[in-house]
Coordinates of C-alpha atoms in Angstrom, one line a residue:
M1 CA 16.8 -17.9 -10.5
D2 CA 13.6 -15.9 -10.4
A3 CA 14.7 -14.0 -13.6
V4 CA 14.9 -17.3 -15.5
L5 CA 12.1 -19.5 -14.1
G6 CA 9.6 -17.1 -12.4
P7 CA 9.1 -16.8 -8.6
G8 CA 6.9 -19.9 -8.2
A9 CA 8.9 -22.2 -10.5
S10 CA 12.1 -20.9 -8.8
Q11 CA 10.8 -21.8 -5.3
F12 CA 9.7 -25.2 -6.6
V13 CA 13.1 -25.9 -8.1
S14 CA 15.1 -24.7 -5.1
D15 CA 12.9 -25.8 -2.2
L16 CA 10.6 -28.7 -3.2
L17 CA 12.4 -30.4 -6.1
P18 CA 15.4 -31.5 -4.1
K19 CA 13.1 -33.0 -1.4
L20 CA 11.1 -34.8 -4.1
I21 CA 13.9 -36.4 -6.0
T22 CA 16.5 -37.1 -3.3
P23 CA 14.9 -40.1 -1.6
P24 CA 14.1 -42.1 -4.8
A25 CA 17.5 -41.1 -6.2
V26 CA 19.3 -42.5 -3.1
I27 CA 17.3 -45.7 -3.3
I28 CA 18.0 -46.2 -7.0
L29 CA 21.7 -45.4 -6.4
L30 CA 22.0 -47.9 -3.6
D31 CA 20.3 -50.6 -5.7
W32 CA 22.7 -49.9 -8.6
L33 CA 25.7 -50.1 -6.3
Q34 CA 24.4 -53.5 -5.0
K35 CA 24.1 -54.8 -8.6
H36 CA 27.5 -53.4 -9.7
P37 CA 29.9 -53.9 -6.8
D38 CA 32.9 -53.9 -9.2
S39 CA 32.2 -50.2 -10.0
V40 CA 33.0 -49.2 -6.4
P41 CA 36.7 -48.7 -5.5
A42 CA 38.0 -51.2 -3.0
S43 CA 38.8 -48.5 -0.5
L44 CA 35.1 -47.4 -0.5
A45 CA 33.5 -50.8 -0.7
V46 CA 30.7 -51.5 1.7
P47 CA 29.7 -55.0 2.8
S48 CA 26.9 -56.3 0.6
P49 CA 24.4 -56.9 3.4
V50 CA 24.4 -53.2 4.2
L51 CA 23.4 -52.3 0.6
S52 CA 20.7 -55.0 0.4
L53 CA 17.3 -53.5 -0.4
P54 CA 14.0 -55.2 -0.4
P55 CA 12.4 -55.5 -3.8
W56 CA 9.2 -53.7 -2.8
L57 CA 11.2 -50.5 -2.1
L58 CA 12.0 -50.2 -5.8
T59 CA 8.5 -50.2 -7.0
P60 CA 7.1 -47.0 -8.5
T61 CA 4.6 -46.7 -5.7
S62 CA 7.2 -47.0 -3.0
L63 CA 9.5 -44.4 -4.8
V64 CA 6.6 -41.9 -5.0
I65 CA 5.7 -42.5 -1.3
S66 CA 9.3 -42.0 -0.2
S67 CA 9.4 -38.8 -2.2
L68 CA 6.2 -37.5 -0.6
V69 CA 7.3 -38.5 2.9
A70 CA 10.6 -36.7 2.6
T71 CA 8.8 -33.6 1.3
I72 CA 6.0 -33.5 3.9
S73 CA 7.8 -34.8 7.0
P74 CA 10.0 -31.7 7.6
S75 CA 6.9 -29.5 7.4
V76 CA 4.9 -31.8 9.7
L77 CA 7.7 -31.9 12.2
S78 CA 8.2 -28.1 12.0
I79 CA 4.5 -27.5 12.6
A80 CA 4.5 -30.0 15.6
F81 CA 7.5 -28.3 17.1
Q82 CA 6.0 -24.9 16.5
S83 CA 2.8 -26.0 18.2
L84 CA 4.7 -27.3 21.3
R85 CA 6.7 -24.1 21.5
E86 CA 3.7 -21.9 21.2
R87 CA 1.8 -23.9 23.9
Y88 CA 4.8 -23.5 26.3
E89 CA 5.0 -19.7 25.6
M90 CA 1.3 -19.3 26.0
W91 CA 1.6 -21.0 29.4
Q92 CA 4.6 -18.8 30.3
L93 CA 2.8 -15.6 29.2
N94 CA -0.6 -16.6 30.7
A95 CA -2.2 -15.9 27.3
I96 CA -4.6 -17.6 24.9
R97 CA -4.5 -18.1 21.2
V98 CA -6.0 -15.5 18.8
P99 CA -9.3 -16.9 17.3
I100 CA -8.3 -18.6 14.0
V101 CA -10.4 -18.4 10.9
K102 CA -11.2 -22.0 9.8
G103 CA -11.5 -23.0 6.2
K104 CA -12.5 -26.3 4.6
L105 CA -9.3 -27.2 2.8
P106 CA -6.0 -28.3 4.4
G107 CA -3.8 -25.3 5.2
N108 CA -6.8 -23.0 4.9
F109 CA -5.9 -22.8 1.2
D110 CA -9.6 -22.0 0.4
V111 CA -9.4 -19.0 2.8
L112 CA -6.3 -17.7 1.1
Q113 CA -7.9 -18.1 -2.3
A114 CA -11.0 -16.2 -1.1
M115 CA -8.9 -13.4 0.3
V116 CA -7.0 -12.9 -3.0
Q117 CA -10.2 -13.0 -5.0
S118 CA -11.9 -10.5 -2.6
F119 CA -8.9 -8.2 -3.1
E120 CA -9.3 -8.3 -6.8
E121 CA -13.1 -8.0 -7.0
E122 CA -14.7 -6.7 -3.7
Y123 CA -14.9 -3.5 -1.7
A124 CA -11.5 -2.5 -0.3
V125 CA -10.5 -4.7 2.6
Q126 CA -14.0 -6.3 2.6
F127 CA -12.6 -9.7 3.4
L128 CA -11.1 -8.5 6.6
S129 CA -14.3 -6.7 7.6
D130 CA -16.4 -9.8 7.0
N131 CA -14.2 -11.9 9.3
A132 CA -14.2 -9.1 11.9
E133 CA -18.0 -9.4 12.1
K134 CA -17.7 -13.1 12.6
Y135 CA -14.7 -13.4 14.9
G136 CA -14.4 -10.0 16.5
N137 CA -11.8 -7.2 16.1
L138 CA -8.8 -9.6 16.6
F139 CA -8.5 -12.8 14.5
C140 CA -5.9 -14.9 12.8
L141 CA -5.7 -16.1 9.2
R142 CA -3.5 -19.2 9.3
F143 CA -2.3 -20.1 5.8
L144 CA -0.2 -23.3 5.5
G145 CA 1.2 -22.8 9.0
E146 CA 1.9 -19.1 8.6
D147 CA 0.0 -16.8 11.0
L148 CA -1.5 -13.5 9.7
V149 CA -3.0 -11.7 12.8
N150 CA -5.6 -9.1 11.8
T151 CA -7.0 -6.3 14.1
F152 CA -9.4 -3.4 13.8
V153 CA -7.8 -1.9 17.0
W154 CA -4.7 0.3 17.2
E155 CA -2.2 -1.0 19.8
R156 CA 6.4 -5.5 4.2
G157 CA 6.1 -4.4 -0.4
G158 CA 9.8 -4.5 -1.2
A159 CA 9.4 -5.3 -4.9
I160 CA 8.9 -1.5 -5.5
T161 CA 10.3 0.2 -2.5
G162 CA 13.4 -2.0 -2.2
S163 CA 15.3 -1.2 1.0
G164 CA 14.0 2.3 1.6
V165 CA 12.4 3.9 4.7
F166 CA 9.1 2.0 4.4
N167 CA 10.7 -1.5 4.0
S168 CA 13.5 -1.4 6.6
D169 CA 13.9 -2.0 10.3
G170 CA 16.4 -1.3 13.1
E171 CA 19.5 0.7 12.2
R172 CA 18.8 0.5 8.5
W173 CA 15.4 2.2 9.1
K174 CA 17.0 4.9 11.2
F175 CA 19.5 5.5 8.5
H176 CA 16.9 5.9 5.8
R177 CA 14.6 8.0 8.1
N178 CA 17.4 10.4 9.0
M179 CA 18.5 10.6 5.4
T180 CA 15.0 11.8 4.3
R181 CA 13.8 13.7 7.3
P182 CA 15.6 17.0 6.6
F183 CA 14.0 17.4 3.2
F184 CA 10.5 17.6 4.9
S185 CA 11.4 20.8 6.9
R186 CA 8.7 23.4 7.3
E187 CA 10.4 25.8 4.8
R188 CA 10.3 23.2 2.1
I189 CA 6.7 21.8 2.5
T190 CA 5.2 25.3 2.8
D191 CA 6.7 26.5 -0.5
F192 CA 3.5 26.4 -2.5
E193 CA 5.0 27.5 -5.9
I194 CA 5.2 23.9 -7.2
F195 CA 1.6 23.3 -6.1
R196 CA 0.4 26.5 -7.8
R197 CA 2.1 25.7 -11.1
H198 CA 0.7 22.2 -11.4
S199 CA -2.7 23.0 -9.9
D200 CA -3.2 25.8 -12.5
Q201 CA -2.3 23.3 -15.2
A202 CA -4.9 20.9 -13.9
V203 CA -7.6 23.6 -13.6
D204 CA -7.0 24.6 -17.2
L205 CA -7.4 21.0 -18.3
I206 CA -10.7 20.8 -16.5
K207 CA -11.9 24.1 -17.9
K208 CA -11.2 22.9 -21.4
R209 CA -13.2 19.7 -20.8
C210 CA -16.1 21.7 -19.4
L211 CA -16.2 24.0 -22.4
V212 CA -17.2 21.0 -24.6
G213 CA -19.7 19.8 -22.0
E214 CA -18.0 16.5 -21.2
A215 CA -17.4 14.8 -17.9
I216 CA -13.8 14.5 -16.6
D217 CA -12.1 11.8 -14.5
L218 CA -10.9 13.7 -11.3
Q219 CA -9.0 10.6 -10.1
D220 CA -7.0 10.7 -13.3
I221 CA -6.4 14.5 -12.8
A222 CA -5.4 14.0 -9.2
G223 CA -2.9 11.2 -10.1
R224 CA -1.3 13.4 -12.8
L225 CA -1.2 16.4 -10.5
T226 CA 0.4 14.6 -7.6
M227 CA 2.8 12.7 -9.8
D228 CA 4.0 15.9 -11.5
S229 CA 4.3 17.8 -8.3
A230 CA 6.1 14.9 -6.5
T231 CA 8.6 14.2 -9.2
E232 CA 9.5 17.8 -9.5
F233 CA 9.8 18.1 -5.7
L234 CA 11.9 15.0 -5.4
F235 CA 13.8 14.7 -8.7
G236 CA 13.9 18.3 -9.8
R237 CA 12.2 17.2 -12.9
S238 CA 8.5 16.6 -13.5
V239 CA 7.3 13.7 -15.6
D240 CA 4.8 16.1 -17.0
S241 CA 2.0 13.5 -17.1
M242 CA -0.6 16.3 -17.6
S243 CA 0.7 16.8 -21.2
S244 CA -0.7 13.4 -22.2
P245 CA -4.2 13.1 -23.6
L246 CA -7.0 12.8 -21.0
P247 CA -9.3 9.7 -21.0
L248 CA -12.7 10.3 -22.5
P249 CA -15.9 9.3 -20.8
G250 CA -16.5 5.6 -20.9
S251 CA -12.7 4.9 -21.2
T252 CA -9.7 4.8 -18.9
M253 CA -6.1 6.1 -19.3
E254 CA -5.0 2.6 -20.3
D255 CA -5.0 3.6 -24.0
N256 CA -3.3 6.9 -23.4
M257 CA 0.4 6.4 -23.0
D258 CA 3.4 8.1 -24.5
T259 CA 7.1 7.7 -23.7
E260 CA 7.1 9.9 -20.6
N261 CA 3.8 8.6 -19.3
G262 CA 5.1 5.1 -19.5
F263 CA 6.7 5.6 -16.1
V264 CA 3.4 6.5 -14.6
K265 CA 1.6 3.5 -16.1
A266 CA 4.4 1.2 -15.0
F267 CA 4.4 2.6 -11.5
N268 CA 0.6 2.1 -11.2
A269 CA 0.8 -1.5 -12.5
A270 CA 3.7 -2.4 -10.2
L271 CA 1.6 -1.1 -7.2
S272 CA -1.3 -3.3 -8.1
V273 CA 0.9 -6.4 -8.3
V274 CA 2.6 -5.7 -5.0
G275 CA -0.7 -5.0 -3.3
K276 CA -1.8 -8.6 -4.1
R277 CA 1.5 -10.0 -2.8
L278 CA 1.0 -8.3 0.5
Y279 CA -2.3 -10.0 1.1
A280 CA -1.0 -13.4 -0.1
G281 CA 1.9 -13.2 2.4
T282 CA 4.9 -15.4 1.8
H283 CA 2.9 -17.6 -0.5
W284 CA 2.6 -14.9 -3.2
R285 CA 5.2 -16.8 -5.4
W286 CA 2.7 -19.6 -6.1
F287 CA 0.4 -17.0 -7.6
E288 CA 3.2 -15.9 -10.0
F289 CA 4.5 -19.3 -10.8
W290 CA 6.0 -18.7 -14.3
S291 CA 6.9 -15.0 -14.2
D292 CA 7.5 -12.2 -11.9
K293 CA 4.6 -9.8 -12.7
T294 CA 6.5 -6.7 -11.4
R295 CA 9.6 -7.3 -13.7
P296 CA 8.4 -5.6 -16.9
H297 CA 7.0 -2.6 -14.9
M298 CA 10.2 -2.2 -12.8
K299 CA 12.3 -2.3 -15.9
V300 CA 10.4 0.7 -17.2
I301 CA 10.7 2.5 -13.8
H302 CA 14.4 1.8 -13.5
E303 CA 15.1 2.9 -17.1
Y304 CA 13.4 6.2 -16.3
L305 CA 15.1 6.7 -12.9
D306 CA 18.6 5.4 -13.5
P307 CA 19.7 8.2 -15.9
I308 CA 18.3 10.8 -13.5
V309 CA 20.3 9.3 -10.6
N310 CA 23.4 8.9 -12.7
E311 CA 23.3 12.5 -13.8
A312 CA 22.9 13.7 -10.2
L313 CA 25.8 11.6 -9.1
K314 CA 27.9 13.0 -11.9
K315 CA 27.1 16.6 -11.1
R316 CA 27.9 16.0 -7.5
G317 CA 31.3 14.5 -8.4
E318 CA 32.1 17.4 -10.7
K319 CA 31.1 19.9 -7.9
L320 CA 33.3 18.1 -5.4
L321 CA 36.3 18.4 -7.9
E322 CA 35.6 22.0 -8.5
D323 CA 35.3 22.9 -4.8
K324 CA 37.8 20.4 -3.4
D325 CA 39.4 23.1 -1.3
K326 CA 36.0 24.4 0.0
E327 CA 33.3 22.9 2.1
V328 CA 30.6 21.7 -0.1
D329 CA 27.0 22.4 0.9
K330 CA 25.3 19.1 1.7
E331 CA 21.8 20.5 1.4
G332 CA 20.3 20.3 -2.1
S333 CA 17.3 21.9 -3.6
T334 CA 15.7 18.5 -4.3
L335 CA 15.6 15.2 -2.4
L336 CA 17.7 13.6 -5.1
E337 CA 20.4 16.2 -4.5
D338 CA 20.2 15.6 -0.7
L339 CA 20.5 11.9 -1.3
V340 CA 23.6 12.0 -3.5
A341 CA 25.3 14.2 -0.9
S342 CA 24.7 11.5 1.7
T343 CA 25.5 8.3 -0.3
Q344 CA 26.9 7.2 -3.7
D345 CA 24.9 3.9 -3.6
R346 CA 22.7 4.1 -6.8
A347 CA 20.4 1.4 -5.6
A348 CA 19.9 3.0 -2.2
I349 CA 19.1 6.4 -3.8
R350 CA 16.7 4.8 -6.3
D351 CA 14.9 2.9 -3.5
E352 CA 14.5 6.0 -1.4
L353 CA 13.2 8.0 -4.3
L354 CA 10.5 5.3 -5.0
N355 CA 9.6 5.1 -1.3
I356 CA 9.0 8.8 -1.0
L357 CA 7.3 9.0 -4.4
L358 CA 4.9 6.3 -3.3
A359 CA 4.1 8.2 -0.2
G360 CA 3.9 11.6 -1.8
R361 CA 2.0 10.7 -4.9
D362 CA -0.5 7.8 -4.4
T363 CA -1.7 8.6 -1.0
T364 CA -2.3 12.3 -1.8
A365 CA -3.9 11.4 -5.1
H366 CA -6.4 9.2 -3.4
A367 CA -7.1 11.8 -0.7
I368 CA -7.9 14.4 -3.4
T369 CA -10.1 12.0 -5.3
A370 CA -12.0 10.9 -2.2
I371 CA -12.6 14.6 -1.1
F372 CA -14.2 15.3 -4.5
Y373 CA -16.1 12.1 -4.4
F374 CA -17.8 13.2 -1.2
L375 CA -18.3 16.7 -2.4
A376 CA -19.9 15.4 -5.6
T377 CA -22.2 12.8 -4.0
E378 CA -23.1 14.2 -0.5
D379 CA -25.4 17.0 0.5
K380 CA -24.6 20.1 -1.7
K381 CA -24.7 22.2 1.5
I382 CA -21.2 20.7 2.3
F383 CA -19.8 21.8 -1.1
N384 CA -21.4 25.3 -0.8
R385 CA -20.3 25.9 2.7
L386 CA -16.7 24.8 1.9
R387 CA -16.6 27.0 -1.2
Q388 CA -17.9 30.0 0.8
E389 CA -15.2 29.6 3.4
I390 CA -12.6 29.5 0.7
L391 CA -14.0 32.7 -0.9
D392 CA -14.2 34.5 2.4
V393 CA -10.6 33.6 3.5
V394 CA -8.7 33.5 0.2
G395 CA -10.9 35.3 -2.3
P396 CA -12.1 34.2 -5.7
T397 CA -8.9 34.7 -7.7
N398 CA -5.9 34.7 -5.3
P399 CA -3.6 32.1 -6.9
M400 CA -1.3 31.7 -3.8
P401 CA -3.1 31.1 -0.6
S402 CA -0.7 31.4 2.4
V403 CA 0.0 28.8 5.0
E404 CA -1.8 31.0 7.5
E405 CA -4.9 31.2 5.3
V406 CA -5.0 27.5 4.9
K407 CA -4.8 27.0 8.7
E408 CA -7.6 29.5 9.2
M409 CA -10.0 27.4 7.2
K410 CA -11.4 25.1 9.8
Y411 CA -14.1 23.6 7.7
L412 CA -11.7 22.7 4.9
R413 CA -9.6 20.7 7.5
A414 CA -12.8 19.1 8.8
V415 CA -13.7 18.0 5.3
I416 CA -10.2 16.5 4.7
N417 CA -10.2 14.8 8.1
E418 CA -13.6 13.3 7.5
T419 CA -12.6 12.1 4.1
L420 CA -9.5 10.4 5.4
R421 CA -11.5 8.8 8.3
L422 CA -13.9 7.1 5.9
M423 CA -11.5 6.5 3.1
P424 CA -7.9 6.5 4.4
S425 CA -5.3 6.3 1.6
I426 CA -3.7 3.4 3.3
P427 CA -6.6 1.1 4.4
A428 CA -4.4 -1.5 6.2
N429 CA -0.8 -1.8 7.2
I430 CA 1.5 -4.8 8.0
R431 CA 4.2 -5.5 10.5
Q432 CA 6.0 -8.7 11.7
A433 CA 6.4 -9.8 15.3
N434 CA 10.2 -10.0 16.1
K435 CA 9.5 -11.7 19.4
S436 CA 6.6 -13.6 21.0
S437 CA 4.4 -11.2 22.9
V438 CA 0.9 -10.5 24.4
W439 CA -1.9 -8.4 23.0
V440 CA -4.2 -7.3 25.9
S441 CA -7.7 -6.5 24.7
G442 CA -10.1 -3.9 26.1
D443 CA -11.7 -6.5 28.4
G444 CA -8.4 -7.6 29.7
T445 CA -8.1 -10.9 27.7
R446 CA -4.4 -11.7 27.0
Y447 CA -3.9 -12.9 23.4
Y448 CA -0.7 -14.7 22.4
I449 CA 1.2 -13.3 19.3
P450 CA 4.0 -15.8 18.3
K451 CA 7.3 -14.7 17.0
G452 CA 7.3 -14.4 13.2
A453 CA 3.6 -13.8 12.9
T454 CA 2.5 -11.2 10.5
A455 CA 0.3 -8.5 12.1
T456 CA -2.1 -6.5 10.0
W457 CA -4.3 -3.7 11.3
S458 CA -7.1 -2.2 9.3
T459 CA -7.1 1.5 9.4
I460 CA -10.4 1.7 7.5
G461 CA -12.0 -0.7 9.9
L462 CA -10.7 1.2 12.9
H463 CA -12.0 4.5 11.5
R464 CA -15.6 3.1 11.0
R465 CA -16.1 1.4 14.3
K466 CA -19.4 2.7 15.9
D467 CA -18.1 2.0 19.4
L468 CA -15.2 4.4 18.8
W469 CA -16.9 7.1 16.6
G470 CA -20.6 6.9 17.6
P471 CA -23.7 5.5 16.0
D472 CA -23.2 7.7 12.9
A473 CA -19.7 6.4 12.2
L474 CA -20.5 5.4 8.7
I475 CA -22.0 8.8 7.7
F476 CA -19.9 11.5 6.0
D477 CA -20.2 14.5 8.4
P478 CA -17.4 17.0 8.6
D479 CA -19.1 18.7 11.5
R480 CA -18.1 15.8 13.8
W481 CA -14.6 17.5 13.8
L482 CA -16.1 20.8 14.9
D483 CA -18.9 20.0 17.5
E484 CA -19.0 18.1 20.8
R485 CA -18.3 14.7 19.0
N486 CA -14.7 15.8 18.4
K487 CA -14.1 16.1 22.1
K488 CA -16.1 13.0 23.0
Y489 CA -14.5 10.6 20.6
Y490 CA -11.3 11.8 18.9
L491 CA -9.8 14.1 21.5
A492 CA -10.5 11.5 24.2
N493 CA -8.5 8.9 22.2
P494 CA -6.5 10.3 19.3
F495 CA -5.2 6.9 18.2
I496 CA -8.7 6.0 16.8
Y497 CA -7.7 8.2 13.8
L498 CA -4.6 7.1 12.0
P499 CA -4.6 8.1 8.3
F500 CA -0.9 8.8 8.6
H501 CA -0.3 6.2 11.3
G502 CA 1.5 7.1 14.5
G503 CA 4.5 6.6 16.7
P504 CA 8.1 6.7 15.5
R505 CA 7.0 5.6 12.0
I506 CA 4.4 8.4 11.5
C507 CA 4.4 9.6 7.9
L508 CA 7.2 12.0 7.2
G509 CA 5.2 13.6 4.4
Q510 CA 2.0 14.1 6.4
Q511 CA 2.0 17.9 6.2
F512 CA 3.2 17.9 2.6
A513 CA 0.2 15.8 1.6
L514 CA -2.2 17.9 3.6
N515 CA -0.8 21.1 2.1
E516 CA -1.1 19.8 -1.5
A517 CA -4.6 18.5 -1.0
S518 CA -5.7 21.7 0.6
F519 CA -4.1 23.8 -2.1
F520 CA -5.8 22.0 -4.9
V521 CA -9.2 22.0 -3.3
I522 CA -8.9 25.7 -2.8
R523 CA -7.9 26.4 -6.4
L524 CA -10.6 24.1 -7.8
L525 CA -13.4 25.6 -5.7
Q526 CA -12.2 29.1 -6.6
A527 CA -12.6 28.2 -10.3
F528 CA -15.8 26.1 -10.2
D529 CA -19.1 26.7 -8.3
E530 CA -20.7 23.3 -9.0
I531 CA -19.7 19.6 -9.1
N532 CA -22.0 16.7 -10.1
F533 CA -21.4 13.0 -10.1
S534 CA -21.6 11.5 -13.6
P535 CA -22.4 7.8 -13.4
E536 CA -23.2 7.5 -17.1
S537 CA -19.5 8.4 -17.9
F538 CA -17.9 5.5 -16.0
P539 CA -16.4 2.6 -18.0
A540 CA -18.7 -0.4 -18.3
G541 CA -18.6 -2.7 -15.3
T542 CA -16.8 -0.3 -12.9
L543 CA -19.8 1.0 -10.9
P544 CA -20.9 -0.9 -7.8
P545 CA -23.0 -4.0 -8.5
E546 CA -26.7 -3.8 -7.8
E547 CA -26.5 -6.2 -4.9
W548 CA -24.5 -3.7 -2.9
K549 CA -27.7 -1.6 -2.4
T550 CA -29.2 -4.4 -0.3
S551 CA -26.1 -6.0 1.2
G552 CA -26.3 -4.3 4.5
K553 CA -22.5 -4.4 4.9
A554 CA -20.9 -1.2 6.2
R555 CA -21.0 1.6 3.6
K556 CA -21.8 -0.7 0.6
P557 CA -25.4 0.5 0.3
M558 CA -24.3 4.1 0.4
E559 CA -21.4 4.0 -2.1
K560 CA -21.8 5.4 -5.6
V561 CA -18.4 4.1 -6.6
H562 CA -16.4 0.9 -6.1
P563 CA -13.5 1.6 -3.7
M564 CA -10.5 -0.8 -4.2
T565 CA -7.0 -1.1 -3.0
H566 CA -3.5 -2.1 -4.0
L567 CA -1.0 -0.5 -1.6
T568 CA -3.2 2.5 -1.4
M569 CA -7.0 2.9 -2.0
Y570 CA -8.4 4.0 -5.4
I571 CA -11.8 4.0 -7.2
K572 CA -12.5 1.4 -9.8
G573 CA -13.0 3.1 -13.2
G574 CA -12.1 6.6 -11.9
L575 CA -14.2 9.5 -10.5
W576 CA -16.2 10.9 -13.3
V577 CA -17.9 14.3 -12.6
R578 CA -19.2 17.3 -14.4
M579 CA -18.2 20.8 -13.2
R580 CA -19.5 24.3 -13.8
E581 CA -17.0 27.1 -14.2
A582 CA -17.7 30.1 -11.8

């Protein structure tokens, strides 16, 4: 029904409309039967007194009231029952309720609206940070009876990712995890040839822009680099987004789209829509009442992927026929080939490819962008020290640094770690409680988490807490990973640093992302000996507003750019810099 009416309208028709029209319809029907007894078969006839209705019940006001009562009553009864159940469970678990953010409108609708607006206009995850200051590191946003528990302590987006590894639970999650894990073996992720080829292409593009003395958007370059590398790594075919024209200073890539790059644009647009849905929770449909905002973008994505998947399935079938008397090798050279060897389900294959593409492209693109943001805006001693380490270990021209050389560069890893601490690619994550449980805080307080509650933890908030990282937690300082602070804070409690999350769901592509980011930083700093932030090149209205300088909130006064988020973080307007070739 969503395809015809739109998500909000579909939910209205399927859920609310029957509740609204059934009571008045029944009243009018009973009245009609009372006035037309001959129309009822004798076998079904009901004594007239039973059908007798008072005249006031047929007035328009009464019909409207009956409609509203029938609509609201189930929700009121459900909330009342839920409240009683939660009180009983809190008594059983000897726990108290998580502090609830209180709005002015019924159902906290004003709080929901403020969160969505903040998501679209404010600093990344600023809404959660503001409430953490007021309510503490654990608080609950209750929207229309739905609990969204948020925390800055470590203890769903299916429109794009479908039923893949990031959007599954239980046995389905194990199936998807086991299906993709073999492709991220050490041998595969340390093969730097793909990185070299696409990094060289990116460096050439930057050199050409430098020759004419113009600034370049490194966020755009990082997005193209990681998209081309990831699609070749996963599909065996690059989308070749770097062949499309680069945006000029003062503009974005919105006007630069050809047939191939349509996939990239659609992928980015779908991410933005799904990011808003995540923060709106189950109520996202009401913000897309008349149309599903992902549909046109997913149509482009599927039109690009389906022929690739179909071709891979066809080749696999032909190979099985040719080698029907032999044992066919189940390990392919790309993830797509691995997947078609495991299943013939087109939708499952497509979902898995999109899951891994999201992880392998957007997160790494942001990491690379953020690294160069700090290198361009922080003390130049950091850039010079990092470049000198690269030249000392790899040399000025070596196009293929080895895995061992990358590991040897301690300062490079410190710069990457510090970047992902202050600007993690995934600034927040979401889970849902499958049973009622207790959250024990550091001071021993037992907080009740009801079954079905959505639990969100803020990675970016966790990474910036001064009680966990020291008084200089908001300062970019790679040396914190090399001096006594590393032992005092991080090594004493490794779960205060979670750019790739932790536990059984730790990112499969963690090392792939670190290798790609490291490789590109090395190649770029071999080729360029200076990088400077270029605020005059940003599109109008994309730099931080003037009030940030005096806001006093976290890193706002320090930022030279406007960090935002959909599923992953990004910089509003891009990262415009000028570079000097070595």
